[in-house]
Short mmCIF file of C-alpha atoms in Angstrom, two decimals:
data_model
loop_
_atom_site.label_atom_id
_atom_site.label_comp_id
_atom_site.label_asym_id
_atom_site.label_seq_id
_atom_site.Cartn_x
_atom_site.Cartn_y
_atom_site.Cartn_z
CA MET A 273 -50.37 -7.66 58.57
CA ASN A 274 -53.03 -6.16 60.82
CA ARG A 275 -51.66 -2.68 60.18
CA ARG A 276 -51.29 -3.16 56.43
CA LEU A 277 -54.70 -4.78 55.83
CA ASN A 278 -56.59 -2.99 58.63
CA LEU A 279 -57.39 -6.16 60.58
CA ASP A 280 -57.74 -6.89 64.30
CA ILE A 281 -56.60 -10.52 64.51
CA PRO A 282 -54.86 -11.37 67.84
CA GLN A 283 -51.08 -11.32 67.80
CA ASN A 284 -50.78 -14.84 69.21
CA ASN A 285 -52.38 -16.28 66.06
CA THR A 286 -49.54 -17.39 63.78
CA PHE A 287 -51.66 -19.12 61.09
CA LEU A 288 -52.97 -17.69 57.83
CA LEU A 289 -56.75 -17.30 58.08
CA PRO A 290 -59.42 -16.93 55.36
CA ARG A 291 -59.92 -13.36 56.54
CA ASP A 292 -56.32 -12.62 55.65
CA ILE A 293 -56.78 -13.94 52.11
CA LEU A 294 -60.00 -11.97 51.60
CA ALA A 295 -58.48 -8.77 53.00
CA ALA A 296 -55.42 -9.13 50.78
CA ALA A 297 -57.58 -9.73 47.69
CA ASP A 298 -59.78 -6.75 48.57
CA HIS A 299 -56.69 -4.57 49.01
CA LEU A 300 -55.28 -5.62 45.62
CA ILE A 301 -58.61 -4.91 43.91
CA GLY A 302 -58.65 -1.48 45.51
CA MET A 303 -55.11 -0.83 44.28
CA LYS A 304 -56.28 -1.66 40.76
CA PHE A 305 -58.75 1.24 40.92
CA GLY A 306 -56.31 3.68 42.52
CA MET A 307 -57.33 3.17 46.14
CA GLY A 308 -54.54 2.75 48.71
CA ILE A 309 -50.79 3.26 48.65
CA LEU A 310 -48.27 0.94 47.05
CA ASP A 311 -45.43 -0.44 49.14
CA ASP A 312 -42.09 1.26 48.62
CA MET A 313 -39.62 -1.46 47.69
CA ASN A 314 -36.68 0.77 48.69
CA HIS A 315 -38.01 1.33 52.22
CA LEU A 316 -35.89 -0.38 54.87
CA LYS A 317 -38.99 -1.90 56.45
CA ASN A 318 -39.20 -4.13 53.37
CA LYS A 319 -35.56 -5.22 53.65
CA ARG A 320 -33.72 -7.46 56.07
CA ILE A 321 -30.06 -7.68 57.02
CA ARG A 322 -28.53 -11.06 56.28
CA SER A 323 -25.69 -11.35 58.73
CA VAL A 324 -22.59 -13.50 58.45
CA ALA A 325 -24.27 -15.98 60.82
CA ASP A 326 -27.15 -16.39 58.34
CA LEU A 327 -24.72 -17.12 55.51
CA LEU A 328 -22.83 -19.64 57.65
CA GLN A 329 -26.13 -21.26 58.61
CA ASP A 330 -26.97 -21.72 54.93
CA GLN A 331 -23.57 -23.29 54.32
CA PHE A 332 -24.07 -25.62 57.28
CA ALA A 333 -27.43 -26.73 55.85
CA LEU A 334 -25.75 -27.34 52.49
CA ALA A 335 -23.03 -29.39 54.20
CA LEU A 336 -25.66 -31.50 55.98
CA VAL A 337 -27.39 -32.24 52.67
CA ARG A 338 -24.09 -33.33 51.14
CA LEU A 339 -23.32 -35.42 54.22
CA GLU A 340 -26.73 -37.09 53.97
CA ASN A 341 -26.14 -38.00 50.33
CA MET A 342 -22.69 -39.35 51.16
CA VAL A 343 -24.03 -41.47 54.04
CA ARG A 344 -26.78 -42.89 51.84
CA GLY A 345 -24.26 -43.76 49.15
CA THR A 346 -21.98 -45.44 51.69
CA ILE A 347 -24.85 -47.49 53.15
CA CYS A 348 -26.06 -48.56 49.71
CA GLY A 349 -22.52 -49.62 48.76
CA ALA A 350 -22.12 -51.58 51.99
CA ILE A 351 -25.43 -53.37 51.45
CA ARG A 352 -24.48 -54.16 47.88
CA HIS A 353 -21.21 -55.75 49.01
CA LYS A 354 -22.82 -57.33 52.10
CA LEU A 355 -20.72 -55.33 54.54
CA ILE A 356 -21.55 -53.72 57.88
CA PRO A 357 -20.74 -49.97 57.81
CA THR A 358 -19.12 -48.46 60.89
CA PRO A 359 -19.73 -44.94 62.23
CA GLN A 360 -16.16 -44.01 61.26
CA ASN A 361 -16.90 -44.90 57.65
CA LEU A 362 -20.26 -43.12 57.59
CA LEU A 363 -19.44 -39.77 59.18
CA THR A 364 -16.41 -37.66 58.31
CA SER A 365 -15.68 -33.99 58.72
CA THR A 366 -14.44 -33.66 55.14
CA THR A 367 -17.81 -32.52 53.80
CA LEU A 368 -18.19 -29.77 56.38
CA THR A 369 -14.59 -28.66 55.97
CA THR A 370 -14.68 -28.45 52.18
CA THR A 371 -18.01 -26.58 52.25
CA TYR A 372 -16.72 -23.89 54.59
CA GLU A 373 -13.39 -23.67 52.78
CA SER A 374 -15.15 -23.01 49.48
CA PHE A 375 -17.42 -20.47 51.18
CA PHE A 376 -14.58 -18.43 52.69
CA GLY A 377 -12.44 -18.73 49.58
CA LEU A 378 -14.93 -18.38 46.72
CA HIS A 379 -17.98 -16.52 48.04
CA PRO A 380 -18.34 -13.06 46.42
CA LEU A 381 -18.87 -11.40 49.81
CA SER A 382 -15.95 -13.14 51.54
CA GLN A 383 -13.12 -10.64 52.01
CA VAL A 384 -9.93 -10.44 54.03
CA LEU A 385 -10.27 -7.89 56.83
CA ASP A 386 -8.60 -4.64 55.83
CA ARG A 387 -6.14 -3.69 58.57
CA THR A 388 -4.40 -0.67 57.06
CA ASN A 389 -5.13 1.39 60.19
CA PRO A 390 -7.44 1.07 63.24
CA LEU A 391 -10.25 2.99 61.52
CA THR A 392 -10.21 0.64 58.54
CA GLN A 393 -10.80 -2.41 60.73
CA ILE A 394 -14.00 -0.98 62.21
CA VAL A 395 -15.38 0.52 59.00
CA HIS A 396 -14.78 -2.67 57.01
CA GLY A 397 -16.71 -4.72 59.54
CA ARG A 398 -19.73 -2.36 59.45
CA LYS A 399 -20.35 -2.51 55.71
CA VAL A 400 -23.75 -3.44 54.30
CA SER A 401 -24.05 -4.59 50.71
CA TYR A 402 -26.81 -5.10 48.17
CA LEU A 403 -24.48 -7.33 46.15
CA GLY A 404 -23.83 -11.04 46.34
CA PRO A 405 -25.98 -14.14 45.71
CA GLY A 406 -29.66 -13.26 45.75
CA GLY A 407 -28.85 -9.55 45.53
CA LEU A 408 -28.19 -6.97 42.86
CA THR A 409 -25.30 -6.38 40.49
CA GLY A 410 -23.47 -3.18 39.77
CA ARG A 411 -24.73 -3.08 36.17
CA THR A 412 -28.41 -3.86 36.74
CA ALA A 413 -29.11 -1.70 39.82
CA SER A 414 -31.20 1.36 39.04
CA PHE A 415 -30.69 4.89 40.29
CA ARG A 416 -33.65 4.65 42.68
CA ILE A 417 -32.03 1.75 44.52
CA ARG A 418 -28.71 3.61 44.80
CA ASP A 419 -30.33 6.84 45.98
CA ILE A 420 -30.79 7.92 49.60
CA HIS A 421 -34.13 6.97 51.15
CA PRO A 422 -35.70 8.77 54.14
CA SER A 423 -35.74 5.49 56.06
CA HIS A 424 -31.92 5.41 55.85
CA TYR A 425 -31.54 8.32 58.27
CA GLY A 426 -30.01 7.08 61.51
CA ARG A 427 -29.44 3.61 60.06
CA ILE A 428 -27.33 3.80 56.89
CA CYS A 429 -24.92 6.68 56.32
CA PRO A 430 -26.04 8.95 53.44
CA ILE A 431 -22.42 9.89 52.68
CA ASP A 432 -20.11 6.91 53.20
CA THR A 433 -20.39 4.57 50.22
CA SER A 434 -18.16 3.02 47.59
CA GLU A 435 -16.99 5.01 44.60
CA GLY A 436 -17.40 3.80 41.05
CA ILE A 437 -19.86 1.24 39.72
CA ASN A 438 -20.95 0.13 43.21
CA VAL A 439 -21.88 3.60 44.45
CA GLY A 440 -25.01 3.39 46.59
CA LEU A 441 -24.92 -0.42 46.65
CA ILE A 442 -22.33 -0.73 49.42
CA GLY A 443 -23.10 1.42 52.44
CA SER A 444 -21.96 1.79 56.02
CA LEU A 445 -23.94 1.55 59.24
CA SER A 446 -24.54 4.73 61.19
CA ILE A 447 -22.66 5.05 64.47
CA HIS A 448 -25.66 4.23 66.72
CA ALA A 449 -27.52 1.81 64.43
CA ARG A 450 -27.94 -1.80 65.43
CA VAL A 451 -29.41 -4.94 63.88
CA GLY A 452 -32.71 -5.97 65.45
CA ARG A 453 -33.99 -9.40 66.30
CA TRP A 454 -35.52 -10.06 62.88
CA GLY A 455 -32.75 -8.50 60.82
CA SER A 456 -34.15 -4.97 60.66
CA LEU A 457 -31.96 -1.93 61.25
CA GLU A 458 -32.91 -0.04 64.39
CA SER A 459 -32.02 3.52 65.38
CA PRO A 460 -32.20 5.11 68.87
CA PHE A 461 -34.43 8.08 69.74
CA TYR A 462 -35.25 10.11 72.84
CA GLU A 463 -38.91 9.93 73.79
CA ILE A 464 -40.41 13.39 74.36
CA SER A 465 -43.03 13.15 77.12
CA GLU A 466 -44.60 15.94 79.15
CA ARG A 467 -45.92 13.54 81.80
CA SER A 468 -42.60 11.95 82.69
CA LYS A 469 -39.37 13.86 83.12
CA LYS A 470 -37.26 10.71 82.85
CA VAL A 471 -35.15 10.34 79.73
CA ARG A 472 -36.10 7.21 77.83
CA ILE A 473 -34.26 5.86 74.80
CA LEU A 474 -36.19 3.79 72.27
CA TYR A 475 -34.70 1.67 69.50
CA LEU A 476 -37.21 1.68 66.66
CA SER A 477 -37.30 -0.24 63.40
CA PRO A 478 -38.13 1.50 60.08
CA SER A 479 -41.70 0.19 60.22
CA LYS A 480 -42.39 1.92 63.55
CA ASP A 481 -40.67 5.29 63.53
CA GLU A 482 -42.59 6.51 60.47
CA TYR A 483 -45.70 6.84 62.67
CA TYR A 484 -43.98 9.37 64.95
CA MET A 485 -42.94 12.97 64.55
CA VAL A 486 -39.15 12.68 64.80
CA ALA A 487 -37.29 15.94 65.43
CA ALA A 488 -33.65 16.41 64.48
CA GLY A 489 -31.28 16.45 67.46
CA ASN A 490 -29.17 19.43 66.44
CA SER A 491 -28.24 20.34 70.01
CA LEU A 492 -26.07 18.80 72.72
CA ALA A 493 -28.13 20.29 75.57
CA LEU A 494 -27.87 18.45 78.89
CA ASN A 495 -31.56 18.94 79.60
CA LEU A 496 -32.83 16.57 76.95
CA GLY A 497 -36.49 17.15 77.66
CA SER A 498 -36.32 20.92 77.41
CA GLN A 499 -37.85 22.87 74.61
CA GLU A 500 -35.09 23.80 72.20
CA GLU A 501 -36.87 25.99 69.67
CA GLN A 502 -40.40 26.99 68.85
CA VAL A 503 -40.22 25.50 65.35
CA VAL A 504 -38.02 22.49 64.59
CA PRO A 505 -37.32 20.38 61.50
CA ALA A 506 -38.85 16.92 61.74
CA ARG A 507 -39.47 13.76 59.76
CA TYR A 508 -42.86 12.10 59.43
CA ARG A 509 -43.93 9.34 57.00
CA GLN A 510 -40.91 9.80 54.72
CA GLU A 511 -41.47 13.55 54.53
CA PHE A 512 -39.34 16.32 56.00
CA LEU A 513 -41.46 18.96 57.71
CA THR A 514 -41.18 21.99 59.98
CA ILE A 515 -43.46 21.62 63.01
CA GLU A 516 -44.06 23.07 66.46
CA TRP A 517 -42.08 21.58 69.34
CA GLU A 518 -45.30 20.53 71.10
CA GLN A 519 -46.06 18.13 68.23
CA VAL A 520 -42.77 16.25 68.51
CA HIS A 521 -42.93 12.62 69.70
CA LEU A 522 -39.28 11.58 69.37
CA ARG A 523 -35.94 13.31 69.05
CA SER A 524 -32.60 12.17 67.66
CA ILE A 525 -30.05 11.55 70.38
CA PHE A 526 -26.96 12.96 68.69
CA PRO A 527 -26.17 15.27 65.75
CA PHE A 528 -23.77 12.68 64.28
CA GLN A 529 -26.37 9.94 64.59
CA TYR A 530 -27.03 9.94 60.85
CA PHE A 531 -23.42 9.37 59.77
CA SER A 532 -21.00 6.47 59.78
CA ILE A 533 -17.79 6.30 61.79
CA GLY A 534 -15.67 7.49 58.88
CA ALA A 535 -17.89 10.50 58.16
CA SER A 536 -18.16 11.34 61.87
CA LEU A 537 -14.40 11.93 62.04
CA ILE A 538 -14.53 14.78 59.49
CA PRO A 539 -14.43 18.16 61.29
CA PHE A 540 -17.07 20.68 60.20
CA ILE A 541 -18.71 18.15 57.90
CA GLU A 542 -21.81 20.35 57.77
CA HIS A 543 -19.79 22.93 55.79
CA ASN A 544 -18.37 20.41 53.32
CA ASP A 545 -19.66 19.42 49.93
CA ALA A 546 -21.22 15.94 50.04
CA ASN A 547 -18.98 14.60 47.27
CA ARG A 548 -15.85 15.83 49.05
CA ALA A 549 -17.06 14.35 52.33
CA LEU A 550 -17.52 11.01 50.55
CA MET A 551 -13.96 11.17 49.24
CA SER A 552 -12.63 12.17 52.65
CA SER A 553 -14.35 9.30 54.48
CA ASN A 554 -12.87 6.83 51.99
CA MET A 555 -9.39 8.37 52.00
CA GLN A 556 -9.12 8.16 55.79
CA ARG A 557 -9.11 4.39 55.43
CA GLN A 558 -6.06 4.60 53.16
CA ALA A 559 -3.89 6.42 55.72
CA VAL A 560 -0.93 4.32 56.86
CA PRO A 561 0.39 4.48 60.44
CA LEU A 562 3.31 6.91 60.66
CA SER A 563 6.57 6.32 62.48
CA ARG A 564 5.77 9.26 64.77
CA SER A 565 2.04 9.70 65.20
CA GLU A 566 0.51 12.94 66.40
CA LYS A 567 -2.84 13.88 67.93
CA CYS A 568 -5.12 15.98 65.79
CA ILE A 569 -5.61 19.59 66.85
CA VAL A 570 -9.03 19.86 65.19
CA GLY A 571 -11.23 16.81 65.77
CA THR A 572 -14.81 15.75 66.37
CA GLY A 573 -14.44 14.06 69.77
CA LEU A 574 -14.92 10.51 68.51
CA GLU A 575 -11.23 9.75 67.98
CA CYS A 576 -10.85 8.17 71.43
CA GLN A 577 -13.86 5.88 71.04
CA VAL A 578 -12.75 4.71 67.59
CA ALA A 579 -9.30 3.83 68.91
CA LEU A 580 -10.74 1.92 71.88
CA ASP A 581 -13.21 -0.04 69.74
CA SER A 582 -10.49 -1.00 67.27
CA GLY A 583 -8.44 -2.73 69.96
CA ALA A 584 -5.20 -1.05 68.85
CA PRO A 585 -4.23 0.33 72.30
CA THR A 586 -3.81 -1.91 75.34
CA ILE A 587 -6.27 -1.17 78.16
CA ALA A 588 -5.91 -2.04 81.84
CA GLU A 589 -8.49 -4.68 82.76
CA HIS A 590 -8.34 -3.82 86.47
CA GLU A 591 -6.62 -1.32 88.71
CA GLY A 592 -3.21 -2.05 90.14
CA LYS A 593 0.46 -1.12 90.09
CA ILE A 594 2.99 -1.47 87.29
CA ILE A 595 5.84 -3.59 88.62
CA TYR A 596 7.71 -4.06 85.32
CA THR A 597 7.57 -2.67 81.81
CA ASP A 598 9.67 -2.94 78.66
CA THR A 599 9.11 -3.07 74.91
CA GLU A 600 7.82 -6.66 75.02
CA LYS A 601 5.47 -6.82 78.00
CA ILE A 602 3.89 -4.98 80.91
CA ILE A 603 3.48 -6.71 84.28
CA LEU A 604 0.55 -5.43 86.32
CA SER A 605 0.00 -6.33 89.98
CA GLY A 606 -3.41 -5.93 91.57
CA ASN A 607 -6.34 -7.79 93.14
CA ARG A 608 -3.88 -10.28 94.68
CA ASP A 609 -2.83 -11.33 91.20
CA THR A 610 0.00 -10.56 88.80
CA LEU A 611 -0.89 -10.18 85.14
CA SER A 612 1.65 -10.20 82.31
CA ILE A 613 0.39 -8.27 79.28
CA PRO A 614 2.31 -9.00 76.04
CA LEU A 615 2.74 -6.20 73.52
CA VAL A 616 2.65 -6.35 69.73
CA ILE A 617 6.16 -5.80 68.36
CA TYR A 618 6.66 -4.99 64.68
CA GLN A 619 4.04 -7.31 63.30
CA ARG A 620 2.87 -7.22 59.71
CA SER A 621 -0.76 -6.57 58.85
CA ASN A 622 -2.41 -8.05 55.77
CA LYS A 623 -1.88 -4.66 54.07
CA ASN A 624 1.88 -4.69 54.81
CA THR A 625 1.60 -1.91 57.39
CA CYS A 626 3.56 -2.06 60.65
CA MET A 627 1.63 -2.93 63.82
CA HIS A 628 3.59 -1.95 66.92
CA GLN A 629 2.63 -1.06 70.48
CA LYS A 630 4.57 1.37 72.68
CA PRO A 631 4.19 1.30 76.49
CA GLN A 632 2.82 4.54 77.96
CA VAL A 633 3.13 3.79 81.69
CA ALA A 634 6.21 3.89 83.90
CA GLN A 635 7.33 1.28 86.38
CA GLY A 636 5.90 1.83 89.87
CA LYS A 637 2.92 3.86 88.67
CA CYS A 638 -0.56 3.08 90.00
CA ILE A 639 -3.24 2.87 87.34
CA LYS A 640 -7.01 2.57 87.22
CA LYS A 641 -9.25 0.23 85.30
CA GLY A 642 -9.62 1.30 81.67
CA GLN A 643 -6.45 3.37 81.59
CA ILE A 644 -4.22 3.26 78.51
CA LEU A 645 -1.18 1.02 79.04
CA ALA A 646 0.27 1.03 75.52
CA ASP A 647 -0.50 2.89 72.32
CA GLY A 648 -0.91 0.97 69.09
CA ALA A 649 -0.40 1.87 65.47
CA ALA A 650 -1.85 5.30 64.59
CA THR A 651 -2.96 6.00 68.18
CA VAL A 652 -1.59 8.57 70.64
CA GLY A 653 -2.83 8.66 74.22
CA GLY A 654 -5.64 6.28 73.32
CA GLU A 655 -6.92 8.54 70.51
CA LEU A 656 -6.92 7.87 66.78
CA ALA A 657 -4.04 9.75 65.14
CA LEU A 658 -4.11 9.62 61.35
CA GLY A 659 -1.77 12.01 59.57
CA LYS A 660 -0.04 15.12 60.88
CA ASN A 661 -0.93 18.66 61.92
CA VAL A 662 0.56 20.77 59.11
CA LEU A 663 -0.01 24.39 58.14
CA VAL A 664 -1.75 24.68 54.76
CA ALA A 665 -1.90 27.96 52.82
CA TYR A 666 -4.12 28.63 49.81
CA MET A 667 -1.95 31.09 47.90
CA PRO A 668 0.13 31.37 44.71
CA TRP A 669 3.84 30.65 45.03
CA GLU A 670 5.68 31.79 41.91
CA GLY A 671 3.63 29.45 39.74
CA TYR A 672 4.88 26.24 41.34
CA ASN A 673 1.39 25.34 42.59
CA PHE A 674 -0.35 26.03 39.29
CA GLU A 675 -3.81 24.38 39.06
CA ASP A 676 -3.63 21.04 40.93
CA ALA A 677 0.07 21.18 41.83
CA VAL A 678 1.02 21.17 45.53
CA LEU A 679 4.14 22.80 46.95
CA ILE A 680 5.48 21.27 50.18
CA ASN A 681 8.18 22.29 52.62
CA GLU A 682 11.41 20.30 52.46
CA ARG A 683 11.06 19.58 56.19
CA LEU A 684 8.30 17.09 55.35
CA VAL A 685 10.94 15.01 53.57
CA TYR A 686 14.16 15.60 55.49
CA GLU A 687 12.63 15.41 58.97
CA ASP A 688 10.55 12.28 58.21
CA ILE A 689 7.25 13.99 58.98
CA TYR A 690 5.26 11.54 56.86
CA THR A 691 7.62 8.55 57.05
CA SER A 692 5.97 5.18 57.66
CA PHE A 693 7.25 1.64 58.09
CA HIS A 694 6.01 -1.22 55.94
CA ILE A 695 6.71 -4.90 56.50
CA ARG A 696 6.74 -7.22 53.51
CA LYS A 697 7.04 -10.98 53.44
CA TYR A 698 8.92 -12.81 50.68
CA GLU A 699 8.64 -16.58 50.33
CA ILE A 700 10.44 -19.26 48.35
CA GLN A 701 9.91 -23.03 48.21
CA THR A 702 12.20 -25.92 47.35
CA HIS A 703 11.00 -28.90 45.32
CA VAL A 704 12.31 -32.26 44.22
CA THR A 705 12.56 -32.11 40.43
CA SER A 706 13.05 -34.94 37.96
CA HIS A 707 16.77 -34.13 37.89
CA GLY A 708 17.18 -33.99 41.66
CA PRO A 709 16.31 -31.86 44.67
CA GLU A 710 16.79 -28.11 44.76
CA ARG A 711 19.45 -26.80 47.14
CA ILE A 712 19.59 -23.79 49.46
CA THR A 713 23.20 -22.59 49.47
CA ASN A 714 25.36 -19.49 49.56
CA GLU A 715 27.64 -20.75 46.78
CA ILE A 716 25.97 -19.40 43.67
CA PRO A 717 28.21 -19.44 40.56
CA HIS A 718 28.26 -16.62 38.02
CA LEU A 719 26.95 -14.11 40.58
CA GLU A 720 28.88 -11.18 41.98
CA ALA A 721 30.00 -11.44 45.59
CA HIS A 722 28.36 -8.08 46.26
CA LEU A 723 24.91 -9.61 45.73
CA LEU A 724 25.69 -12.51 48.12
CA ARG A 725 27.18 -10.41 50.93
CA ASN A 726 24.14 -10.78 53.21
CA LEU A 727 23.82 -14.60 53.08
CA ASP A 728 24.88 -16.83 55.96
CA LYS A 729 26.40 -20.31 55.66
CA LYS A 730 22.98 -21.83 55.01
CA GLY A 731 22.26 -19.47 52.13
CA ILE A 732 19.62 -17.42 53.97
CA VAL A 733 19.84 -13.67 54.52
CA MET A 734 21.09 -12.67 57.97
CA LEU A 735 18.90 -10.83 60.46
CA GLY A 736 19.57 -7.11 60.63
CA SER A 737 20.99 -6.93 57.11
CA TRP A 738 20.20 -3.88 54.99
CA VAL A 739 19.15 -5.06 51.53
CA GLU A 740 18.63 -3.15 48.30
CA THR A 741 16.94 -3.92 45.00
CA GLY A 742 18.40 -7.05 43.37
CA ASP A 743 20.10 -8.41 46.50
CA ILE A 744 19.84 -12.14 47.13
CA LEU A 745 17.58 -13.05 50.06
CA VAL A 746 17.77 -16.84 49.67
CA GLY A 747 20.31 -18.59 47.46
CA LYS A 748 18.85 -21.56 45.58
CA LEU A 749 20.13 -23.84 42.82
CA THR A 750 17.85 -25.97 40.66
CA PRO A 751 19.47 -28.99 38.93
CA GLN A 752 19.01 -29.40 35.19
CA ILE A 753 20.53 -31.42 32.33
CA ALA A 754 22.60 -29.36 29.92
CA LYS A 755 22.11 -29.67 26.18
CA GLU A 756 24.59 -31.68 24.07
CA SER A 757 25.77 -28.59 22.23
CA SER A 758 26.65 -26.81 25.48
CA TYR A 759 29.13 -29.47 26.68
CA ALA A 760 32.82 -28.57 26.82
CA PRO A 761 35.26 -30.96 25.02
CA GLU A 762 36.51 -32.47 28.30
CA ASP A 763 32.91 -33.08 29.38
CA ARG A 764 32.18 -34.92 26.17
CA LEU A 765 35.29 -37.09 26.67
CA LEU A 766 34.26 -38.08 30.21
CA ARG A 767 30.74 -38.79 29.03
CA ALA A 768 32.01 -40.99 26.19
CA ILE A 769 34.56 -42.96 28.26
CA LEU A 770 32.86 -43.31 31.65
CA GLY A 771 29.22 -42.78 30.69
CA ILE A 772 28.87 -39.97 33.26
CA GLN A 773 25.82 -37.74 32.91
CA ILE A 774 27.04 -34.16 33.37
CA SER A 775 24.49 -32.09 35.25
CA THR A 776 24.41 -28.35 35.75
CA SER A 777 22.47 -26.13 38.10
CA LYS A 778 20.36 -23.12 37.34
CA GLU A 779 20.28 -20.14 39.66
CA THR A 780 16.73 -19.63 41.00
CA CYS A 781 17.46 -17.38 43.97
CA LEU A 782 14.93 -15.23 45.81
CA LYS A 783 15.82 -11.62 45.01
CA LEU A 784 14.49 -8.37 46.39
CA PRO A 785 12.19 -6.95 43.68
CA ILE A 786 12.51 -3.54 42.08
CA GLY A 787 11.67 -0.66 44.39
CA GLY A 788 12.25 -2.63 47.56
CA ARG A 789 14.80 -1.83 50.24
CA GLY A 790 14.92 -2.19 53.98
CA ARG A 791 16.20 -4.15 56.93
CA VAL A 792 15.56 -7.84 57.56
CA ILE A 793 13.73 -8.23 60.88
CA ASP A 794 12.81 -11.93 60.88
CA GLU A 795 13.08 -15.21 59.01
CA TYR A 796 11.23 -18.53 59.09
CA LEU A 797 12.41 -21.90 57.85
CA HIS A 798 9.67 -24.53 57.53
CA GLU A 799 10.83 -28.09 56.96
#
């Protein structure tokens, strides 16, 4: 407020003073006559990040209000009936539980973590959105709000955003950005000082860095304080200038500082069209882990850090010696302790991709702290490995690749170059109907024996079975009463003489849907 209204009130004063009111009124009167500068509503200094903790805090406050109303109602009812309420009757966890359940299940910003590949997990957790309660909508947001603002540089990626109606409203944090104490996005800079030769990194909020001459860090020079060029591009008060190196106050720490993780993995992004870079950063998140992953030949150098931060590979927590290893666990001995490290074996992600870890160390080998013990899905040697290294030629081939057609080598198909494993879960439930309970059985009438070949004695598909479209996974019969017209003559005679109610069963088996085929790797029976 001192900076905005040109005041000199001490910082320890947290109350609103008459001088503040007069200065604000004087400033508004001056704005009426064209004196002063209006605040930019799209500047990040006028915005605050509401984290997940803030949303949960609001839900907790709402739950306390509901609990207070419930306690008051219980006390009033007890007084009315001349009863003494007990603490067990007054306080229950139902209110808090239902509030959080509705928040995680119905809130517009509540989403299931996308775990298609290791990159997707990180990128999904670093999203920032203008949408949601108290925010904007995709149909009412203007172009100015969606556009890139100079204060976004180093904080919100200018490339990585959603496509479609929410373009510009859902962004991604830059790789070095962090959320400050009061919810502001901060970006790191190198301080350029002639007096001190020590390298000092400053994290500045959008309200502070606009008062400095910030030069672009286009170099990876080891001597960070050295003069790079005589004239450098810089940013000052939302303007992009070209100034002398002696006028620079701060410098960006890294050329990729302005981009998100997804955009930072695109090689030679400076030569790409911005729209194509946007599509590329989004398409990387759709890549599924392949059965045989492969390191990229051309990369940006951030593949290893992305893989480590995702948690896909297993890292040694301390140095020691491998005394046992197999596909299920790795036993590490060191520091007078033996540690058993379990590995992920063919687990299903929430996007039906296969999560599997492969040990990369041999028995008897000595390792150091931080060394890769096992690779995860889409990682090789602790580095992110999405896709394959294939040779691409831009050339005509007898008209087969006319316009947008693509011609591929048959090796990509026959040698399983791009083959991936997917794990799907199929469920079925049994109920007690009005005509009797449903039964799980392998004796299903009117069905061919070929469709029931994979069922065991209980009527459940056997582990290791290869199933195709239409095969029975679980045999189930549902009882029902047949219509009078469908009775056979002998059934009518029994019903007339003995009064027996003839019941029939309807086949309601769990079948493999169209397009599905594979091998059964596990089964669960919940009773």
